[in-house]
């Protein structure tokens, strides 16, 4: 059983257009404490579109002290998945026809059983009981591999939403997150702090994995929040970075991190940016083990805070460093300092961007009706 708090919880999708004035339509719904909808194996759904294109955003996992149970989605960066009904593909199966985008995307397998998007798509097809049509999938990577920005989760989330929507959006958030978790499990481990915010948008607390229990944390409207993301030219595979973590944690550090994670949740709900930054910077368990594996990371964190960031930490498994601020121009200046620190202290070239919170999560961006 999967639970997602808040009733009803709606995500909206719009086809981006600079001149569009149409109202967004509901894409996903999750009801308070209701059990996961059963798999639709007895009645196979009919496709409602010939082709769809979905987008899923980048995510920042852990947020400092929230290892494996806190994450958020960031605007502007992400992956696209296009899905088409294809009579050349065997019924009930997925074929990955093309992978493009990031130059490292050529490393990705086109075998759907070994591709994040393919695994999630297959899981959604199983949940829906799709047996009569085959689907062709193309993946456009907007996120670099091993960047700490939820690259695998973005692919899985976009694919899960695309398959669900081409068959009329029969599944809810909980099923889509579970499908994405199947993908994450094969690639980087069974953790939802990327896939849940990639699908749901905003900040998400994973209260439990068995049963899966997801709590959206609503950051107040009207409050400015900017994420400064500095990504060096350095790959930090999640499995390698997880292997660096301690097998046991002392009580003092456990109490400290627990209190800071609680403070972070309170800061998100209150829109308290200074409090969010302090908590974000406070991890005493995971960051101290991972930072030495990312050249220059300690200096980058120091540079960000000296430049006016409220706080800074490693995004996910790294190597991206994430800082928070409430001003766009200050965010750009912070990013410049972070890039300079990566080059000076870590001998790594890096690029910085400034993003807002993505409150929507994975969504359709275009459709072709049948």
Tab-separated table of N, CA and C in Angstrom, residues 74-205:
chain	number	residue	atom	x	y	z
A	74	UNK	N	13.660	21.228	-8.988
A	74	UNK	CA	14.109	22.562	-9.391
A	74	UNK	C	13.707	22.838	-10.837
A	75	UNK	N	13.376	24.075	-11.095
A	75	UNK	CA	12.786	24.488	-12.369
A	75	UNK	C	13.828	24.610	-13.477
A	76	UNK	N	13.384	24.337	-14.709
A	76	UNK	CA	14.187	24.669	-15.882
A	76	UNK	C	15.038	23.556	-16.436
A	77	UNK	N	15.603	22.713	-15.578
A	77	UNK	CA	16.468	21.627	-16.008
A	77	UNK	C	15.707	20.318	-15.942
A	78	UNK	N	15.990	19.404	-16.877
A	78	UNK	CA	15.310	18.118	-16.819
A	78	UNK	C	15.410	17.321	-18.104
A	79	UNK	N	14.682	16.206	-18.132
A	79	UNK	CA	14.682	15.285	-19.269
A	79	UNK	C	13.318	15.254	-19.942
A	80	UNK	N	13.326	14.946	-21.251
A	80	UNK	CA	12.106	14.777	-22.027
A	80	UNK	C	12.006	13.339	-22.514
A	81	UNK	N	10.804	12.802	-22.483
A	81	UNK	CA	10.523	11.486	-23.064
A	81	UNK	C	9.356	11.632	-24.030
A	82	UNK	N	9.552	11.167	-25.257
A	82	UNK	CA	8.476	11.117	-26.255
A	82	UNK	C	8.073	9.662	-26.459
A	83	UNK	N	6.782	9.440	-26.572
A	83	UNK	CA	6.244	8.082	-26.655
A	83	UNK	C	5.234	8.020	-27.788
A	84	UNK	N	5.324	6.987	-28.616
A	84	UNK	CA	4.455	6.855	-29.777
A	84	UNK	C	3.924	5.427	-29.902
A	85	UNK	N	2.659	5.307	-30.235
A	85	UNK	CA	2.121	3.987	-30.568
A	85	UNK	C	2.828	3.500	-31.821
A	86	UNK	N	3.376	2.298	-31.768
A	86	UNK	CA	4.201	1.827	-32.874
A	86	UNK	C	3.827	0.388	-33.239
A	87	UNK	N	3.203	0.191	-34.410
A	87	UNK	CA	2.815	-1.161	-34.821
A	87	UNK	C	4.011	-2.069	-35.104
A	88	UNK	N	5.214	-1.469	-35.238
A	88	UNK	CA	6.410	-2.269	-35.473
A	88	UNK	C	6.965	-2.884	-34.194
A	89	UNK	N	6.461	-2.417	-33.064
A	89	UNK	CA	6.913	-2.939	-31.769
A	89	UNK	C	5.916	-3.992	-31.298
A	90	UNK	N	6.418	-5.093	-30.779
A	90	UNK	CA	5.555	-6.186	-30.335
A	90	UNK	C	4.568	-5.696	-29.272
A	91	UNK	N	3.327	-6.171	-29.338
A	91	UNK	CA	2.313	-5.755	-28.354
A	91	UNK	C	2.776	-5.987	-26.918
A	92	UNK	N	2.530	-4.978	-26.075
A	92	UNK	CA	2.903	-5.071	-24.672
A	92	UNK	C	4.357	-4.767	-24.385
A	93	UNK	N	5.100	-4.342	-25.423
A	93	UNK	CA	6.527	-4.089	-25.236
A	93	UNK	C	6.890	-2.640	-25.542
A	94	UNK	N	8.090	-2.246	-25.087
A	94	UNK	CA	8.651	-0.917	-25.301
A	94	UNK	C	9.934	-1.054	-26.115
A	95	UNK	N	10.118	-0.169	-27.073
A	95	UNK	CA	11.372	-0.099	-27.820
A	95	UNK	C	11.944	1.310	-27.674
A	96	UNK	N	13.209	1.411	-27.306
A	96	UNK	CA	13.859	2.726	-27.231
A	96	UNK	C	14.531	2.988	-28.566
A	97	UNK	N	14.006	3.956	-29.298
A	97	UNK	CA	14.492	4.195	-30.649
A	97	UNK	C	15.633	5.198	-30.701
A	98	UNK	N	15.702	6.109	-29.736
A	98	UNK	CA	16.736	7.146	-29.786
A	98	UNK	C	17.001	7.708	-28.399
A	99	UNK	N	18.281	8.004	-28.129
A	99	UNK	CA	18.696	8.714	-26.919
A	99	UNK	C	19.597	9.858	-27.355
A	100	UNK	N	19.242	11.073	-26.952
A	100	UNK	CA	20.015	12.239	-27.378
A	100	UNK	C	20.205	13.182	-26.202
A	101	UNK	N	20.910	14.283	-26.445
A	101	UNK	CA	21.091	15.292	-25.407
A	101	UNK	C	22.506	15.328	-24.891
A	102	UNK	N	22.681	15.191	-23.581
A	102	UNK	CA	23.989	15.245	-22.939
A	102	UNK	C	24.974	14.328	-23.660
A	103	UNK	N	26.227	14.815	-23.787
A	103	UNK	CA	27.191	14.053	-24.591
A	103	UNK	C	27.490	12.678	-23.996
A	104	UNK	N	27.271	12.523	-22.697
A	104	UNK	CA	27.484	11.224	-22.076
A	104	UNK	C	26.303	10.278	-22.256
A	105	UNK	N	25.219	10.781	-22.883
A	105	UNK	CA	24.033	9.942	-23.039
A	105	UNK	C	24.304	8.728	-23.927
A	106	UNK	N	25.372	8.782	-24.714
A	106	UNK	CA	25.713	7.633	-25.562
A	106	UNK	C	26.104	6.408	-24.722
A	107	UNK	N	26.407	6.652	-23.431
A	107	UNK	CA	26.724	5.543	-22.534
A	107	UNK	C	25.484	4.739	-22.157
A	108	UNK	N	24.311	5.329	-22.346
A	108	UNK	CA	23.080	4.701	-21.902
A	108	UNK	C	22.646	3.593	-22.858
A	109	UNK	N	22.147	2.524	-22.292
A	109	UNK	CA	21.683	1.391	-23.092
A	109	UNK	C	20.320	1.695	-23.709
A	110	UNK	N	20.115	1.198	-24.929
A	110	UNK	CA	18.792	1.270	-25.553
A	110	UNK	C	17.939	0.048	-25.224
A	111	UNK	N	18.514	-0.865	-24.501
A	111	UNK	CA	17.735	-2.004	-24.023
A	111	UNK	C	16.837	-1.504	-22.891
A	112	UNK	N	15.515	-1.548	-23.050
A	112	UNK	CA	14.635	-0.980	-22.038
A	112	UNK	C	14.757	-1.650	-20.671
A	113	UNK	N	15.296	-2.848	-20.622
A	113	UNK	CA	15.477	-3.533	-19.344
A	113	UNK	C	16.668	-2.983	-18.569
A	114	UNK	N	17.514	-2.183	-19.242
A	114	UNK	CA	18.707	-1.624	-18.610
A	114	UNK	C	18.768	-0.112	-18.761
A	115	UNK	N	17.638	0.494	-18.989
A	115	UNK	CA	17.560	1.943	-19.149
A	115	UNK	C	16.515	2.480	-18.165
A	116	UNK	N	16.839	3.574	-17.492
A	116	UNK	CA	15.941	4.118	-16.456
A	116	UNK	C	14.550	4.393	-17.006
A	117	UNK	N	14.488	5.045	-18.157
A	117	UNK	CA	13.193	5.354	-18.754
A	117	UNK	C	12.465	4.072	-19.152
A	118	UNK	N	13.204	3.117	-19.722
A	118	UNK	CA	12.596	1.867	-20.158
A	118	UNK	C	12.031	1.061	-19.004
A	119	UNK	N	12.775	0.978	-17.908
A	119	UNK	CA	12.317	0.203	-16.755
A	119	UNK	C	11.033	0.791	-16.188
A	120	UNK	N	11.002	2.114	-16.032
A	120	UNK	CA	9.805	2.764	-15.489
A	120	UNK	C	8.616	2.607	-16.431
A	121	UNK	N	8.874	2.738	-17.730
A	121	UNK	CA	7.798	2.590	-18.710
A	121	UNK	C	7.208	1.185	-18.664
A	122	UNK	N	8.069	0.179	-18.564
A	122	UNK	CA	7.605	-1.206	-18.503
A	122	UNK	C	6.767	-1.428	-17.245
A	123	UNK	N	7.194	-0.865	-16.121
A	123	UNK	CA	6.444	-1.028	-14.875
A	123	UNK	C	5.052	-0.423	-14.980
A	124	UNK	N	4.949	0.757	-15.601
A	124	UNK	CA	3.635	1.381	-15.755
A	124	UNK	C	2.757	0.556	-16.691
A	125	UNK	N	3.337	0.025	-17.763
A	125	UNK	CA	2.570	-0.829	-18.661
A	125	UNK	C	2.045	-2.060	-17.931
A	126	UNK	N	2.852	-2.640	-17.036
A	126	UNK	CA	2.401	-3.788	-16.246
A	126	UNK	C	1.248	-3.394	-15.335
A	127	UNK	N	1.385	-2.232	-14.685
A	127	UNK	CA	0.326	-1.775	-13.776
A	127	UNK	C	-0.992	-1.557	-14.516
A	128	UNK	N	-0.883	-1.060	-15.745
A	128	UNK	CA	-2.076	-0.791	-16.543
A	128	UNK	C	-2.609	-2.042	-17.235
A	129	UNK	N	-1.789	-3.057	-17.317
A	129	UNK	CA	-2.199	-4.271	-18.019
A	129	UNK	C	-2.199	-4.104	-19.525
A	130	UNK	N	-1.248	-3.325	-20.050
A	130	UNK	CA	-1.173	-3.093	-21.495
A	130	UNK	C	-0.591	-4.328	-22.181
A	131	UNK	N	-1.352	-4.895	-23.090
A	131	UNK	CA	-0.916	-6.108	-23.780
A	131	UNK	C	-1.138	-6.065	-25.291
A	132	UNK	N	-1.902	-5.079	-25.781
A	132	UNK	CA	-2.333	-5.104	-27.184
A	132	UNK	C	-1.584	-4.149	-28.100
A	133	UNK	N	-0.805	-3.224	-27.532
A	133	UNK	CA	-0.078	-2.267	-28.361
A	133	UNK	C	1.372	-2.192	-27.918
A	134	UNK	N	2.232	-1.837	-28.864
A	134	UNK	CA	3.638	-1.603	-28.570
A	134	UNK	C	3.951	-0.120	-28.637
A	135	UNK	N	4.975	0.287	-27.906
A	135	UNK	CA	5.318	1.698	-27.804
A	135	UNK	C	6.775	1.930	-28.164
A	136	UNK	N	7.015	3.026	-28.887
A	136	UNK	CA	8.371	3.452	-29.219
A	136	UNK	C	8.706	4.677	-28.385
A	137	UNK	N	9.868	4.670	-27.745
A	137	UNK	CA	10.255	5.726	-26.804
A	137	UNK	C	11.531	6.412	-27.254
A	138	UNK	N	11.555	7.730	-27.164
A	138	UNK	CA	12.795	8.487	-27.373
A	138	UNK	C	13.076	9.284	-26.114
A	139	UNK	N	14.345	9.345	-25.739
A	139	UNK	CA	14.777	10.016	-24.516
A	139	UNK	C	15.724	11.157	-24.870
A	140	UNK	N	15.386	12.342	-24.401
A	140	UNK	CA	16.247	13.512	-24.588
A	140	UNK	C	16.789	13.925	-23.232
A	141	UNK	N	18.087	13.698	-23.035
A	141	UNK	CA	18.711	13.980	-21.751
A	141	UNK	C	19.077	15.460	-21.655
A	142	UNK	N	18.428	16.139	-20.699
A	142	UNK	CA	18.816	17.516	-20.399
A	142	UNK	C	19.734	17.588	-19.206
A	143	UNK	N	19.890	16.463	-18.507
A	143	UNK	CA	20.717	16.409	-17.305
A	143	UNK	C	21.930	15.520	-17.545
A	144	UNK	N	23.096	15.955	-17.110
A	144	UNK	CA	24.290	15.117	-17.247
A	144	UNK	C	24.219	13.914	-16.319
A	145	UNK	N	24.841	12.820	-16.723
A	145	UNK	CA	24.859	11.615	-15.906
A	145	UNK	C	25.753	11.826	-14.688
A	146	UNK	N	25.371	11.220	-13.570
A	146	UNK	CA	26.206	11.282	-12.379
A	146	UNK	C	26.460	12.678	-11.873
A	147	UNK	N	25.468	13.545	-11.993
A	147	UNK	CA	25.662	14.962	-11.648
A	147	UNK	C	25.144	15.313	-10.255
A	148	UNK	N	24.350	14.425	-9.653
A	148	UNK	CA	23.734	14.757	-8.381
A	148	UNK	C	22.464	15.555	-8.532
A	149	UNK	N	21.896	15.562	-9.730
A	149	UNK	CA	20.668	16.311	-10.000
A	149	UNK	C	19.496	15.391	-10.363
A	150	UNK	N	19.615	14.138	-10.006
A	150	UNK	CA	18.512	13.212	-10.257
A	150	UNK	C	18.331	12.865	-11.714
A	151	UNK	N	19.429	12.640	-12.417
A	151	UNK	CA	19.362	12.352	-13.850
A	151	UNK	C	18.545	11.093	-14.134
A	152	UNK	N	18.820	10.013	-13.409
A	152	UNK	CA	18.076	8.766	-13.652
A	152	UNK	C	16.609	8.923	-13.276
A	153	UNK	N	16.338	9.652	-12.187
A	153	UNK	CA	14.955	9.851	-11.753
A	153	UNK	C	14.166	10.681	-12.757
A	154	UNK	N	14.793	11.679	-13.358
A	154	UNK	CA	14.095	12.509	-14.348
A	154	UNK	C	13.677	11.672	-15.547
A	155	UNK	N	14.568	10.795	-16.005
A	155	UNK	CA	14.225	9.918	-17.126
A	155	UNK	C	13.074	8.989	-16.754
A	156	UNK	N	13.162	8.401	-15.552
A	156	UNK	CA	12.123	7.468	-15.109
A	156	UNK	C	10.788	8.173	-14.922
A	157	UNK	N	10.814	9.367	-14.324
A	157	UNK	CA	9.569	10.101	-14.067
A	157	UNK	C	8.888	10.510	-15.364
A	158	UNK	N	9.672	11.032	-16.308
A	158	UNK	CA	9.093	11.446	-17.586
A	158	UNK	C	8.498	10.253	-18.318
A	159	UNK	N	9.185	9.116	-18.270
A	159	UNK	CA	8.682	7.918	-18.956
A	159	UNK	C	7.409	7.398	-18.293
A	160	UNK	N	7.399	7.368	-16.967
A	160	UNK	CA	6.226	6.872	-16.244
A	160	UNK	C	4.995	7.722	-16.548
A	161	UNK	N	5.167	9.038	-16.519
A	161	UNK	CA	4.043	9.936	-16.808
A	161	UNK	C	3.603	9.806	-18.258
A	162	UNK	N	4.563	9.678	-19.186
A	162	UNK	CA	4.220	9.558	-20.606
A	162	UNK	C	3.362	8.317	-20.863
A	163	UNK	N	3.776	7.167	-20.312
A	163	UNK	CA	2.999	5.941	-20.527
A	163	UNK	C	1.620	6.064	-19.878
A	164	UNK	N	1.581	6.573	-18.669
A	164	UNK	CA	0.296	6.725	-17.989
A	164	UNK	C	-0.656	7.615	-18.775
A	165	UNK	N	-0.147	8.717	-19.278
A	165	UNK	CA	-1.010	9.685	-19.965
A	165	UNK	C	-1.446	9.223	-21.348
A	166	UNK	N	-0.611	8.458	-22.039
A	166	UNK	CA	-1.011	8.006	-23.370
A	166	UNK	C	-2.200	7.043	-23.258
A	167	UNK	N	-2.366	6.446	-22.067
A	167	UNK	CA	-3.509	5.559	-21.820
A	167	UNK	C	-4.568	6.212	-20.936
A	168	UNK	N	-4.568	7.536	-20.870
A	168	UNK	CA	-5.654	8.243	-20.197
A	168	UNK	C	-5.437	8.593	-18.749
A	169	UNK	N	-4.208	8.467	-18.242
A	169	UNK	CA	-3.919	8.888	-16.880
A	169	UNK	C	-4.645	8.091	-15.810
A	170	UNK	N	-4.636	6.766	-15.926
A	170	UNK	CA	-5.389	5.911	-15.002
A	170	UNK	C	-4.728	5.781	-13.630
A	171	UNK	N	-3.409	5.942	-13.562
A	171	UNK	CA	-2.688	5.732	-12.312
A	171	UNK	C	-2.498	7.035	-11.549
A	172	UNK	N	-2.339	6.913	-10.236
A	172	UNK	CA	-2.087	8.067	-9.386
A	172	UNK	C	-0.616	8.216	-9.061
A	173	UNK	N	-0.317	9.223	-8.251
A	173	UNK	CA	1.066	9.532	-7.907
A	173	UNK	C	1.773	8.343	-7.281
A	174	UNK	N	1.101	7.658	-6.372
A	174	UNK	CA	1.771	6.578	-5.655
A	174	UNK	C	2.265	5.489	-6.605
A	175	UNK	N	1.416	5.075	-7.558
A	175	UNK	CA	1.830	4.049	-8.526
A	175	UNK	C	2.993	4.532	-9.391
A	176	UNK	N	2.954	5.797	-9.784
A	176	UNK	CA	4.024	6.319	-10.636
A	176	UNK	C	5.347	6.383	-9.886
A	177	UNK	N	5.296	6.760	-8.618
A	177	UNK	CA	6.521	6.774	-7.822
A	177	UNK	C	7.056	5.353	-7.641
A	178	UNK	N	6.172	4.402	-7.399
A	178	UNK	CA	6.600	3.011	-7.257
A	178	UNK	C	7.252	2.507	-8.550
A	179	UNK	N	6.677	2.873	-9.695
A	179	UNK	CA	7.281	2.493	-10.979
A	179	UNK	C	8.676	3.097	-11.115
A	180	UNK	N	8.801	4.363	-10.715
A	180	UNK	CA	10.109	5.009	-10.766
A	180	UNK	C	11.098	4.395	-9.797
A	181	UNK	N	10.611	3.962	-8.640
A	181	UNK	CA	11.487	3.312	-7.667
A	181	UNK	C	12.071	2.012	-8.206
A	182	UNK	N	11.286	1.296	-9.004
A	182	UNK	CA	11.805	0.079	-9.636
A	182	UNK	C	13.017	0.401	-10.507
A	183	UNK	N	12.921	1.534	-11.192
A	183	UNK	CA	14.028	1.978	-12.030
A	183	UNK	C	15.225	2.391	-11.187
A	184	UNK	N	14.987	3.209	-10.166
A	184	UNK	CA	16.072	3.680	-9.307
A	184	UNK	C	16.782	2.516	-8.615
A	185	UNK	N	15.996	1.511	-8.222
A	185	UNK	CA	16.566	0.357	-7.525
A	185	UNK	C	17.632	-0.336	-8.363
A	186	UNK	N	17.403	-0.428	-9.667
A	186	UNK	CA	18.357	-1.109	-10.537
A	186	UNK	C	19.580	-0.253	-10.830
A	187	UNK	N	19.416	1.071	-10.741
A	187	UNK	CA	20.495	1.974	-11.155
A	187	UNK	C	21.326	2.456	-9.974
A	188	UNK	N	20.652	2.922	-8.910
A	188	UNK	CA	21.406	3.581	-7.847
A	188	UNK	C	20.956	3.221	-6.443
A	189	UNK	N	19.927	2.414	-6.296
A	189	UNK	CA	19.466	2.037	-4.966
A	189	UNK	C	18.009	2.409	-4.749
A	190	UNK	N	17.404	1.773	-3.756
A	190	UNK	CA	15.974	1.949	-3.505
A	190	UNK	C	15.763	3.179	-2.629
A	191	UNK	N	15.720	4.335	-3.265
A	191	UNK	CA	15.497	5.592	-2.543
A	191	UNK	C	14.612	6.496	-3.390
A	192	UNK	N	13.687	7.194	-2.736
A	192	UNK	CA	12.673	7.981	-3.457
A	192	UNK	C	12.889	9.474	-3.383
A	193	UNK	N	14.024	9.922	-2.822
A	193	UNK	CA	14.199	11.354	-2.621
A	193	UNK	C	14.501	12.119	-3.911
A	194	UNK	N	14.705	11.417	-5.011
A	194	UNK	CA	14.731	12.052	-6.335
A	194	UNK	C	13.434	11.800	-7.101
A	195	UNK	N	13.023	10.530	-7.153
A	195	UNK	CA	11.878	10.196	-8.014
A	195	UNK	C	10.585	10.804	-7.493
A	196	UNK	N	10.401	10.880	-6.176
A	196	UNK	CA	9.151	11.444	-5.649
A	196	UNK	C	9.009	12.931	-6.006
A	197	UNK	N	9.997	13.783	-5.725
A	197	UNK	CA	9.844	15.178	-6.148
A	197	UNK	C	9.855	15.354	-7.665
A	198	UNK	N	10.541	14.476	-8.401
A	198	UNK	CA	10.517	14.586	-9.862
A	198	UNK	C	9.105	14.411	-10.387
A	199	UNK	N	8.322	13.537	-9.774
A	199	UNK	CA	6.948	13.300	-10.203
A	199	UNK	C	5.985	14.302	-9.568
A	200	UNK	N	6.173	14.599	-8.290
A	200	UNK	CA	5.214	15.415	-7.549
A	200	UNK	C	5.498	16.907	-7.594
A	201	UNK	N	6.770	17.280	-7.801
A	201	UNK	CA	7.154	18.686	-7.717
A	201	UNK	C	7.290	19.130	-6.272
A	202	UNK	N	7.879	20.319	-6.078
A	202	UNK	CA	8.023	20.886	-4.749
A	202	UNK	C	8.955	20.105	-3.849
A	203	UNK	N	8.787	20.316	-2.544
A	203	UNK	CA	9.534	19.572	-1.532
A	203	UNK	C	8.728	18.342	-1.132
A	204	UNK	N	9.412	17.228	-0.908
A	204	UNK	CA	8.738	15.994	-0.519
A	204	UNK	C	9.508	15.345	0.626
A	205	UNK	N	8.759	14.884	1.631
A	205	UNK	CA	9.298	14.084	2.726
A	205	UNK	C	8.846	12.640	2.529
